[in-house]
XYZ file of C-alpha atoms in Angstrom:
404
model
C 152.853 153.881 70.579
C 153.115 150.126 71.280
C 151.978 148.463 74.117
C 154.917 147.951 75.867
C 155.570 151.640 76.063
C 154.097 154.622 77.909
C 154.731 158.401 77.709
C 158.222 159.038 79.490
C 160.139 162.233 80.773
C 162.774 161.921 78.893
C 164.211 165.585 77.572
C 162.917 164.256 74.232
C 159.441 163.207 75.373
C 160.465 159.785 74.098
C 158.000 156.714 75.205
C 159.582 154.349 77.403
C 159.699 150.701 77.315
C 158.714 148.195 80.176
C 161.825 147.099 80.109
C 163.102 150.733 81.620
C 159.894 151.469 83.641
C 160.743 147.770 85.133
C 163.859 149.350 86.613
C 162.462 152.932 87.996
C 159.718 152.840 89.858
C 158.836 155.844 92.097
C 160.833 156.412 95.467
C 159.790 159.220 98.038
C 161.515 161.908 97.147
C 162.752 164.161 100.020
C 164.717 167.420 98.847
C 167.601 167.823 96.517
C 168.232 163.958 96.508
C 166.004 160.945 96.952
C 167.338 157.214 97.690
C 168.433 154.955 94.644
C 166.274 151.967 95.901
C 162.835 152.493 97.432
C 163.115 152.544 101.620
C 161.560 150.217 103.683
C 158.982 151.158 106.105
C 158.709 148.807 108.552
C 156.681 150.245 110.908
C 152.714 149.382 111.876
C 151.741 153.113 112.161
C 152.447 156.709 111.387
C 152.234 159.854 113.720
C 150.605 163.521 113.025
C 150.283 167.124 113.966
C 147.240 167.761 112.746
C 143.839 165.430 113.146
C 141.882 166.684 109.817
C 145.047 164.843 108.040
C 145.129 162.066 110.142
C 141.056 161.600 109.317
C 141.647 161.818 105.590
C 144.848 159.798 105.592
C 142.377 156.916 107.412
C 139.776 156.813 104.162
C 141.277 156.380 101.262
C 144.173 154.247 99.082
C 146.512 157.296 97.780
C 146.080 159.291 101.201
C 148.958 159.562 103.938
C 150.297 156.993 105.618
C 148.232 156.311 108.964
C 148.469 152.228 109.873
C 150.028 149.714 107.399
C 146.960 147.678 106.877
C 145.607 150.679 105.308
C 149.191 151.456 103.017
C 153.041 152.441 103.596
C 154.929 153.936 101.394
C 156.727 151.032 100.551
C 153.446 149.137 99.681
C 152.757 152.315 97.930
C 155.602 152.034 95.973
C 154.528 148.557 95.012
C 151.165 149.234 94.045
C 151.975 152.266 91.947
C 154.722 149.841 90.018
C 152.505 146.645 89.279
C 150.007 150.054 88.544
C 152.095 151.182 85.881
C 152.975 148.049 84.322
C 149.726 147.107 83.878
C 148.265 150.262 82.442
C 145.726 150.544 85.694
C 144.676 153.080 87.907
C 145.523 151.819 90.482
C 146.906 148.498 92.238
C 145.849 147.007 96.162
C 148.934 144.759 97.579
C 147.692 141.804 99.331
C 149.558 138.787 101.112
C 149.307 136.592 98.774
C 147.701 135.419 95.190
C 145.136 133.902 97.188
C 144.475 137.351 99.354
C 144.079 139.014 96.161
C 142.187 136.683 94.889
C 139.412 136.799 97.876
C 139.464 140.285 98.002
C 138.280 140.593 94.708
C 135.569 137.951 94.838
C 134.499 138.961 98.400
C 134.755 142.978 97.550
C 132.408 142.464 94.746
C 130.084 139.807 94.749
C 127.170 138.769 96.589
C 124.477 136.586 97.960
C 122.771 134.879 94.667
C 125.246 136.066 92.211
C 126.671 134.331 89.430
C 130.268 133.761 88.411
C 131.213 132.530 84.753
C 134.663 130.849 85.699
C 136.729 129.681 82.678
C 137.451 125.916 82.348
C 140.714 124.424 83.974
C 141.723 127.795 86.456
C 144.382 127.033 89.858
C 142.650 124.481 92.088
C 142.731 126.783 94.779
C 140.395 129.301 93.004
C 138.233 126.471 92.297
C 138.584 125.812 95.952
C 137.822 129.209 96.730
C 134.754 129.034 93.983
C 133.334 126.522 95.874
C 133.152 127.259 99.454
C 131.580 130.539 98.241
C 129.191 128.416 96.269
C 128.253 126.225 99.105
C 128.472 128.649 102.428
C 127.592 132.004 100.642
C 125.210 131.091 97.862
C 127.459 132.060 94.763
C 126.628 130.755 91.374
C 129.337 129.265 89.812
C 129.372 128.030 85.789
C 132.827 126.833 84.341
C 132.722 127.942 80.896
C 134.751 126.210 78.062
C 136.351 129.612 76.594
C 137.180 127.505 73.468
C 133.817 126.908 71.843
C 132.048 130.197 70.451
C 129.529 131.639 71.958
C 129.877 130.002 75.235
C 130.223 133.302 77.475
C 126.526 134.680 75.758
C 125.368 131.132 76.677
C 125.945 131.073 80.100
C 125.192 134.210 81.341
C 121.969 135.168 83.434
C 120.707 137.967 84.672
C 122.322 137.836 88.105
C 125.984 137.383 86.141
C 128.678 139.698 87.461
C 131.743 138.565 86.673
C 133.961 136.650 83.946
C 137.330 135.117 85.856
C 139.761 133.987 83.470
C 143.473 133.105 83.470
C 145.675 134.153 80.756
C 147.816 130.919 80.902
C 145.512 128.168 82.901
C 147.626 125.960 85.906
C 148.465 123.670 85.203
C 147.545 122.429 82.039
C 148.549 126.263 79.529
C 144.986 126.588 78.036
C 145.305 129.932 76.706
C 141.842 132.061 75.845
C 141.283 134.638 73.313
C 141.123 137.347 75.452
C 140.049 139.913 74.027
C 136.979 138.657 72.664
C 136.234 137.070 75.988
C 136.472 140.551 77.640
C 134.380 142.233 74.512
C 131.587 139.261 75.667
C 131.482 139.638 78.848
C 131.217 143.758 78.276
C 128.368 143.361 75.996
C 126.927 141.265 78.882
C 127.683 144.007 81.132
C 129.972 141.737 83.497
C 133.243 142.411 84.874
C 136.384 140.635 83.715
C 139.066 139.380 86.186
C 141.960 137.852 84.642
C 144.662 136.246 86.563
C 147.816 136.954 85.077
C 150.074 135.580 87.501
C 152.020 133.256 84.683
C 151.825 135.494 81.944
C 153.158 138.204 84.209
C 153.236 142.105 82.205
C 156.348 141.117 80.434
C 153.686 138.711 78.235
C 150.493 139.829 78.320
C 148.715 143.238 79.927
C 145.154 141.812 80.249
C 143.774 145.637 80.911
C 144.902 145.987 77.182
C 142.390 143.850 76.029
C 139.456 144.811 77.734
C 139.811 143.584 81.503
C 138.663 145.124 84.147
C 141.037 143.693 87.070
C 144.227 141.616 86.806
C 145.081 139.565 89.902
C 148.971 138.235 90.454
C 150.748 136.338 92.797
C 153.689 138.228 93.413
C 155.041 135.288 95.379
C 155.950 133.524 91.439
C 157.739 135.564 88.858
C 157.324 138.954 89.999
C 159.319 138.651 93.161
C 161.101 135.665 91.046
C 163.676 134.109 94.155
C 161.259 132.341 96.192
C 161.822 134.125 99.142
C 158.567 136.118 99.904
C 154.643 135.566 99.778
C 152.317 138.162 98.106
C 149.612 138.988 95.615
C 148.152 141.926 93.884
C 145.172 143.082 92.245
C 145.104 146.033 89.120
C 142.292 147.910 88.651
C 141.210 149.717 85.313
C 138.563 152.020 87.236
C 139.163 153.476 90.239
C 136.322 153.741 91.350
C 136.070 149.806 91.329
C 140.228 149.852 92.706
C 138.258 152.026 95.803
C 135.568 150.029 95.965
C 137.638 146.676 96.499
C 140.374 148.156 98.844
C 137.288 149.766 101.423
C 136.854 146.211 101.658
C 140.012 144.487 101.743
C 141.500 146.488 104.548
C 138.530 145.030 106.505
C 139.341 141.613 105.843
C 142.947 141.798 106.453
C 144.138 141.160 103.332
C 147.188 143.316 103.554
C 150.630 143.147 102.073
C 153.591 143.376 104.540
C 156.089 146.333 104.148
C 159.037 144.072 104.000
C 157.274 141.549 101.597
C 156.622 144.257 99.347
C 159.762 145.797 99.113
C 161.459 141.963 98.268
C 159.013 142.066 95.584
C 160.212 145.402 94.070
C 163.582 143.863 94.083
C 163.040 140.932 91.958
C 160.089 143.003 89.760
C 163.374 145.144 88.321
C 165.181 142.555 86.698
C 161.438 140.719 85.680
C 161.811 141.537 82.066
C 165.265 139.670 82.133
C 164.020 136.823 83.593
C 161.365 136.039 81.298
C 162.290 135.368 77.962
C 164.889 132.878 79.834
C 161.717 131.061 81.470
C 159.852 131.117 78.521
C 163.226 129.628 76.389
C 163.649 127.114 79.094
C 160.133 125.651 78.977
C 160.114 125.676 74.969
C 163.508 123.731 74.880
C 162.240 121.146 77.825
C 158.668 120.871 76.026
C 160.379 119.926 72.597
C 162.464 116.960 73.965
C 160.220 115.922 76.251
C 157.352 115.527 73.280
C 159.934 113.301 71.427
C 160.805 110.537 74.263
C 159.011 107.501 74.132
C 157.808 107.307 77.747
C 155.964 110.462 77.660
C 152.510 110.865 76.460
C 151.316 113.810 75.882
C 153.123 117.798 76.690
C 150.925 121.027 77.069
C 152.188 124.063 76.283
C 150.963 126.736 74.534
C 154.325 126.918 72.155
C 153.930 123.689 70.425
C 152.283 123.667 67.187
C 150.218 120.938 68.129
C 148.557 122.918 70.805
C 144.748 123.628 70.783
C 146.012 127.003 71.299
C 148.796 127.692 69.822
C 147.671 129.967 67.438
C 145.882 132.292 70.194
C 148.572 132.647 72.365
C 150.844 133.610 69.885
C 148.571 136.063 68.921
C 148.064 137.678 71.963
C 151.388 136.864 74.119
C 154.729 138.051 73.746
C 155.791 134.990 75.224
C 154.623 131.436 75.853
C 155.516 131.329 79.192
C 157.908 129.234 81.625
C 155.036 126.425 82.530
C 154.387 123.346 81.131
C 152.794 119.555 81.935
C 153.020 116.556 80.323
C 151.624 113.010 80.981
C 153.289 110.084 81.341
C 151.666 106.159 81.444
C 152.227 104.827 84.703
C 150.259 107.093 87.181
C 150.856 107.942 90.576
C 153.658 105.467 90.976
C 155.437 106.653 87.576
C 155.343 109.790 88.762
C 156.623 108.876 92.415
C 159.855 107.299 90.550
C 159.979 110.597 88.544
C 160.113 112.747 90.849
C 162.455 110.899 93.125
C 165.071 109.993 90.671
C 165.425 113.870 89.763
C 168.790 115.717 90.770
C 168.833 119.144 89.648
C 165.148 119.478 89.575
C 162.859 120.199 92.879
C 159.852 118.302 93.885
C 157.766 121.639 95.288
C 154.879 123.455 96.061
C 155.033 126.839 93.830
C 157.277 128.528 90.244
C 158.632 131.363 89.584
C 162.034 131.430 90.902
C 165.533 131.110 89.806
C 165.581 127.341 89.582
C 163.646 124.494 88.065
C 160.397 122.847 89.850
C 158.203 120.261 89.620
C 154.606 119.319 90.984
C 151.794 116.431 90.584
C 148.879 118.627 90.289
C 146.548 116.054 91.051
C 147.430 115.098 94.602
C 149.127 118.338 95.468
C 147.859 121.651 94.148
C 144.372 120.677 92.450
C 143.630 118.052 95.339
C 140.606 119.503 96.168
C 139.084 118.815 93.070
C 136.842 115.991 92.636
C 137.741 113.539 89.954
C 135.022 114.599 87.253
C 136.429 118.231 87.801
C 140.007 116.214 87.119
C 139.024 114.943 84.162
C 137.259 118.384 83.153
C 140.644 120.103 83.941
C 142.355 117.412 81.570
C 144.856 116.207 84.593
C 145.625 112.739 84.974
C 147.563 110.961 87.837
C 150.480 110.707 85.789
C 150.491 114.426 84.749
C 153.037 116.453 86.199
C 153.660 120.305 85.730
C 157.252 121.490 85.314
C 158.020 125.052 86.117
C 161.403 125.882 84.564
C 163.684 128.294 85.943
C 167.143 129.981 84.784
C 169.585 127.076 85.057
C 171.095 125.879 81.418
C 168.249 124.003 79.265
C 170.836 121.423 78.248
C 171.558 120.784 82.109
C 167.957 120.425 82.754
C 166.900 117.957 80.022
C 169.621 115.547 80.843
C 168.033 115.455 84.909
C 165.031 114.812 83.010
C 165.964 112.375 80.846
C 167.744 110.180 83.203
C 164.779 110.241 85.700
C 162.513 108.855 82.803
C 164.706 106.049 81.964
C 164.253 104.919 85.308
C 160.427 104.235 85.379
């Protein structure tokens, strides 16, 4: 059985494919028929009969519904999807990337523990990394996944947790993942991969030996920019327990109707994909042969320092790339500004083409030795391609780099 597939109920017993799971996730059923898209339950609370199920509906993730900070069926519905398409046990739906984010880090970790954090991760994890680091008294040690031997190097004896992210923001450093997650095992550490730009369609971190996957849902899995959200995926569930006792606390919780937009745009996810991933590719190639640019990053050129990991582990090289132009800040302003098809904005994933200057935007709050680190310049820009026509897209690039 490959890894895209999973025992179906079929007649035949066949496996099925992530590309038909994508399409039917569970719905409630309610007698002899049961609805064709999953409901939406937007409602703060449930009612009962009986107390003894309204007490066990209030402690745990897969009991009744009793308040929608705790679950709802359409959150339920959610969870159980991003569940299944990440081989996990189970799945906690949170407002946003960043919500999942923090209610892994905050559900887990304590005073005086230490974090190995690979190289070159979204600036606001980093951000995240360190206000933990300097209000809570978290450890923090950015690794650089491509030298051997670095995870055994850096870990202590009050080491929890390995964060990676299968393809780094903004810059596409891609890790070998599965002998990351074997290193951090031996170590006995957790591994918490973000997988956000990878998505399932490209990668299943749990596959290879992580222990949670964290997603925005606001990028390609609810893929029309139109709704906020994040997720987490859980191998054990015990730790999936564990982390949602927590969350629900913190108020970390998805919203019914933001949940069911992001079951819309998960079904046609494995559609969407390859068209990202072509896009980028296409842009990537033409961009690497015009004189005013300097450098491109991403993962699918040969000339990538890891090129020959991430097509070893992805199906996919994914829709995201950057590339550095002379210039700086300025070059970048005319960039940006002469482009008509292409958006200047904050966040990918959707059905049309963005742009972003990591530096002063999205990884601002790094200083400029983590910069530098992170390998972003002031004339790098990230490009985040989305399903228009690749011929259509390189000629808005094109005639907004003649103009600098």
């Amino acid at each position: 059985m490959t890894s895209q597939e999973r025992p179906g109920t079929a007649a035949e017993g066949a496996p099925l494919h992530i590309d038909t799971r994508i399409v039917h996730p569970g719905v409630t059923v309610d007698g002899s028929s049961r609805p064709a898209a999953v409901p939406l339950y937007q409602t703060s609370m449930f009612v009962f009969d009986d107390l003894k199920v309204f007490t066990d509906a209030w402690g745990r993730p897969d009991g009744p519904s009793a308040y929608s900070r705790l679950g709802n069926p359409t959150i339920g519905a959610l969870e159980r999807t991003l569940a299944d398409l990440e081989g996990g046990a189970g799945a906690l739906a949170a407002a946003s990337g960043m919500g999942a984010i923090n209610a892994v880090l905050h559900g887990l970790l304590r005073t005086g523990d230490h974090i190995l954090v690979q190289k070159g991760v979204y600036g606001g994890t980093i951000a995240l990394l360190n206000d933990l680091s300097e209000r809570w008294g978290l450890r923090v040690t950015h690794v650089p996944l491509d030298r051997p031997g670095a995870i055994e190097e850096a870990v202590r004896p009050e080491t929890r947790m390995l964060y990676l992210e299968t393809i780094a923001n903004p810059m596409g450093r891609v890790c070998d993942l599965p002998a990351c997650a074997a290193a951090a095992r031996a170590a006995g550490l957790l591994t918490v991969v973000d997988n956000t730009f990878a998505t399932p369609i490209l990668c299943r971190p749990l596959e290879h030996g992580a222990d949670i996957v964290v997603h925005s849902t606001t990028k390609y899995l609810a893929g029309h920019s139109d709704v906020v959200g994040g997720a987490a995926v859980f191998a054990d569930p015990d730790l999936h327990r564990e982390v949602w006792g927590r969350a629900i606390e913190y108020g970390a919780s998805c919203d019914p109707f933001a949940a069911w937009l992001t079951l819309r745009g998960v079904h046609t996810l494995s559609l969407r994909m390859p068209r990202h991933c072509e896009n980028a590719a296409r842009l990537a190639r033409r961009l690497a042969e015009h004189p005013k640019v300097r450098k491109v990053h991403y993962a699918g050129m040969p000339d990538h320092p890891d090129h020959a990991t991430a097509a070893g582990h992805l199906g996919g090289f994914g829709g995201v790339l950057a590339f550095d132009i002379d210039g700086g800040l300025e070059a970048v302003r005319t960039l940006t500004g002469a482009l008509e098809l292409v958006s200047l904005a904050p966040s990918l994933g959707g059905i049309f083409t963005t742009v972003l200057h990591p530096a002063s935007t999205s990884h601002a709050s790094l200083t400029p030795g983590e910069l530098r680190e992170a390998g972003i310049g002031e004339g790098t820009v990230r490009i985040a391609t989305g399903l228009e026509q690749a011929d259509d897209l390189w000629r808005d690039f094109e005639q907004a780099l003649d103009r600098i």
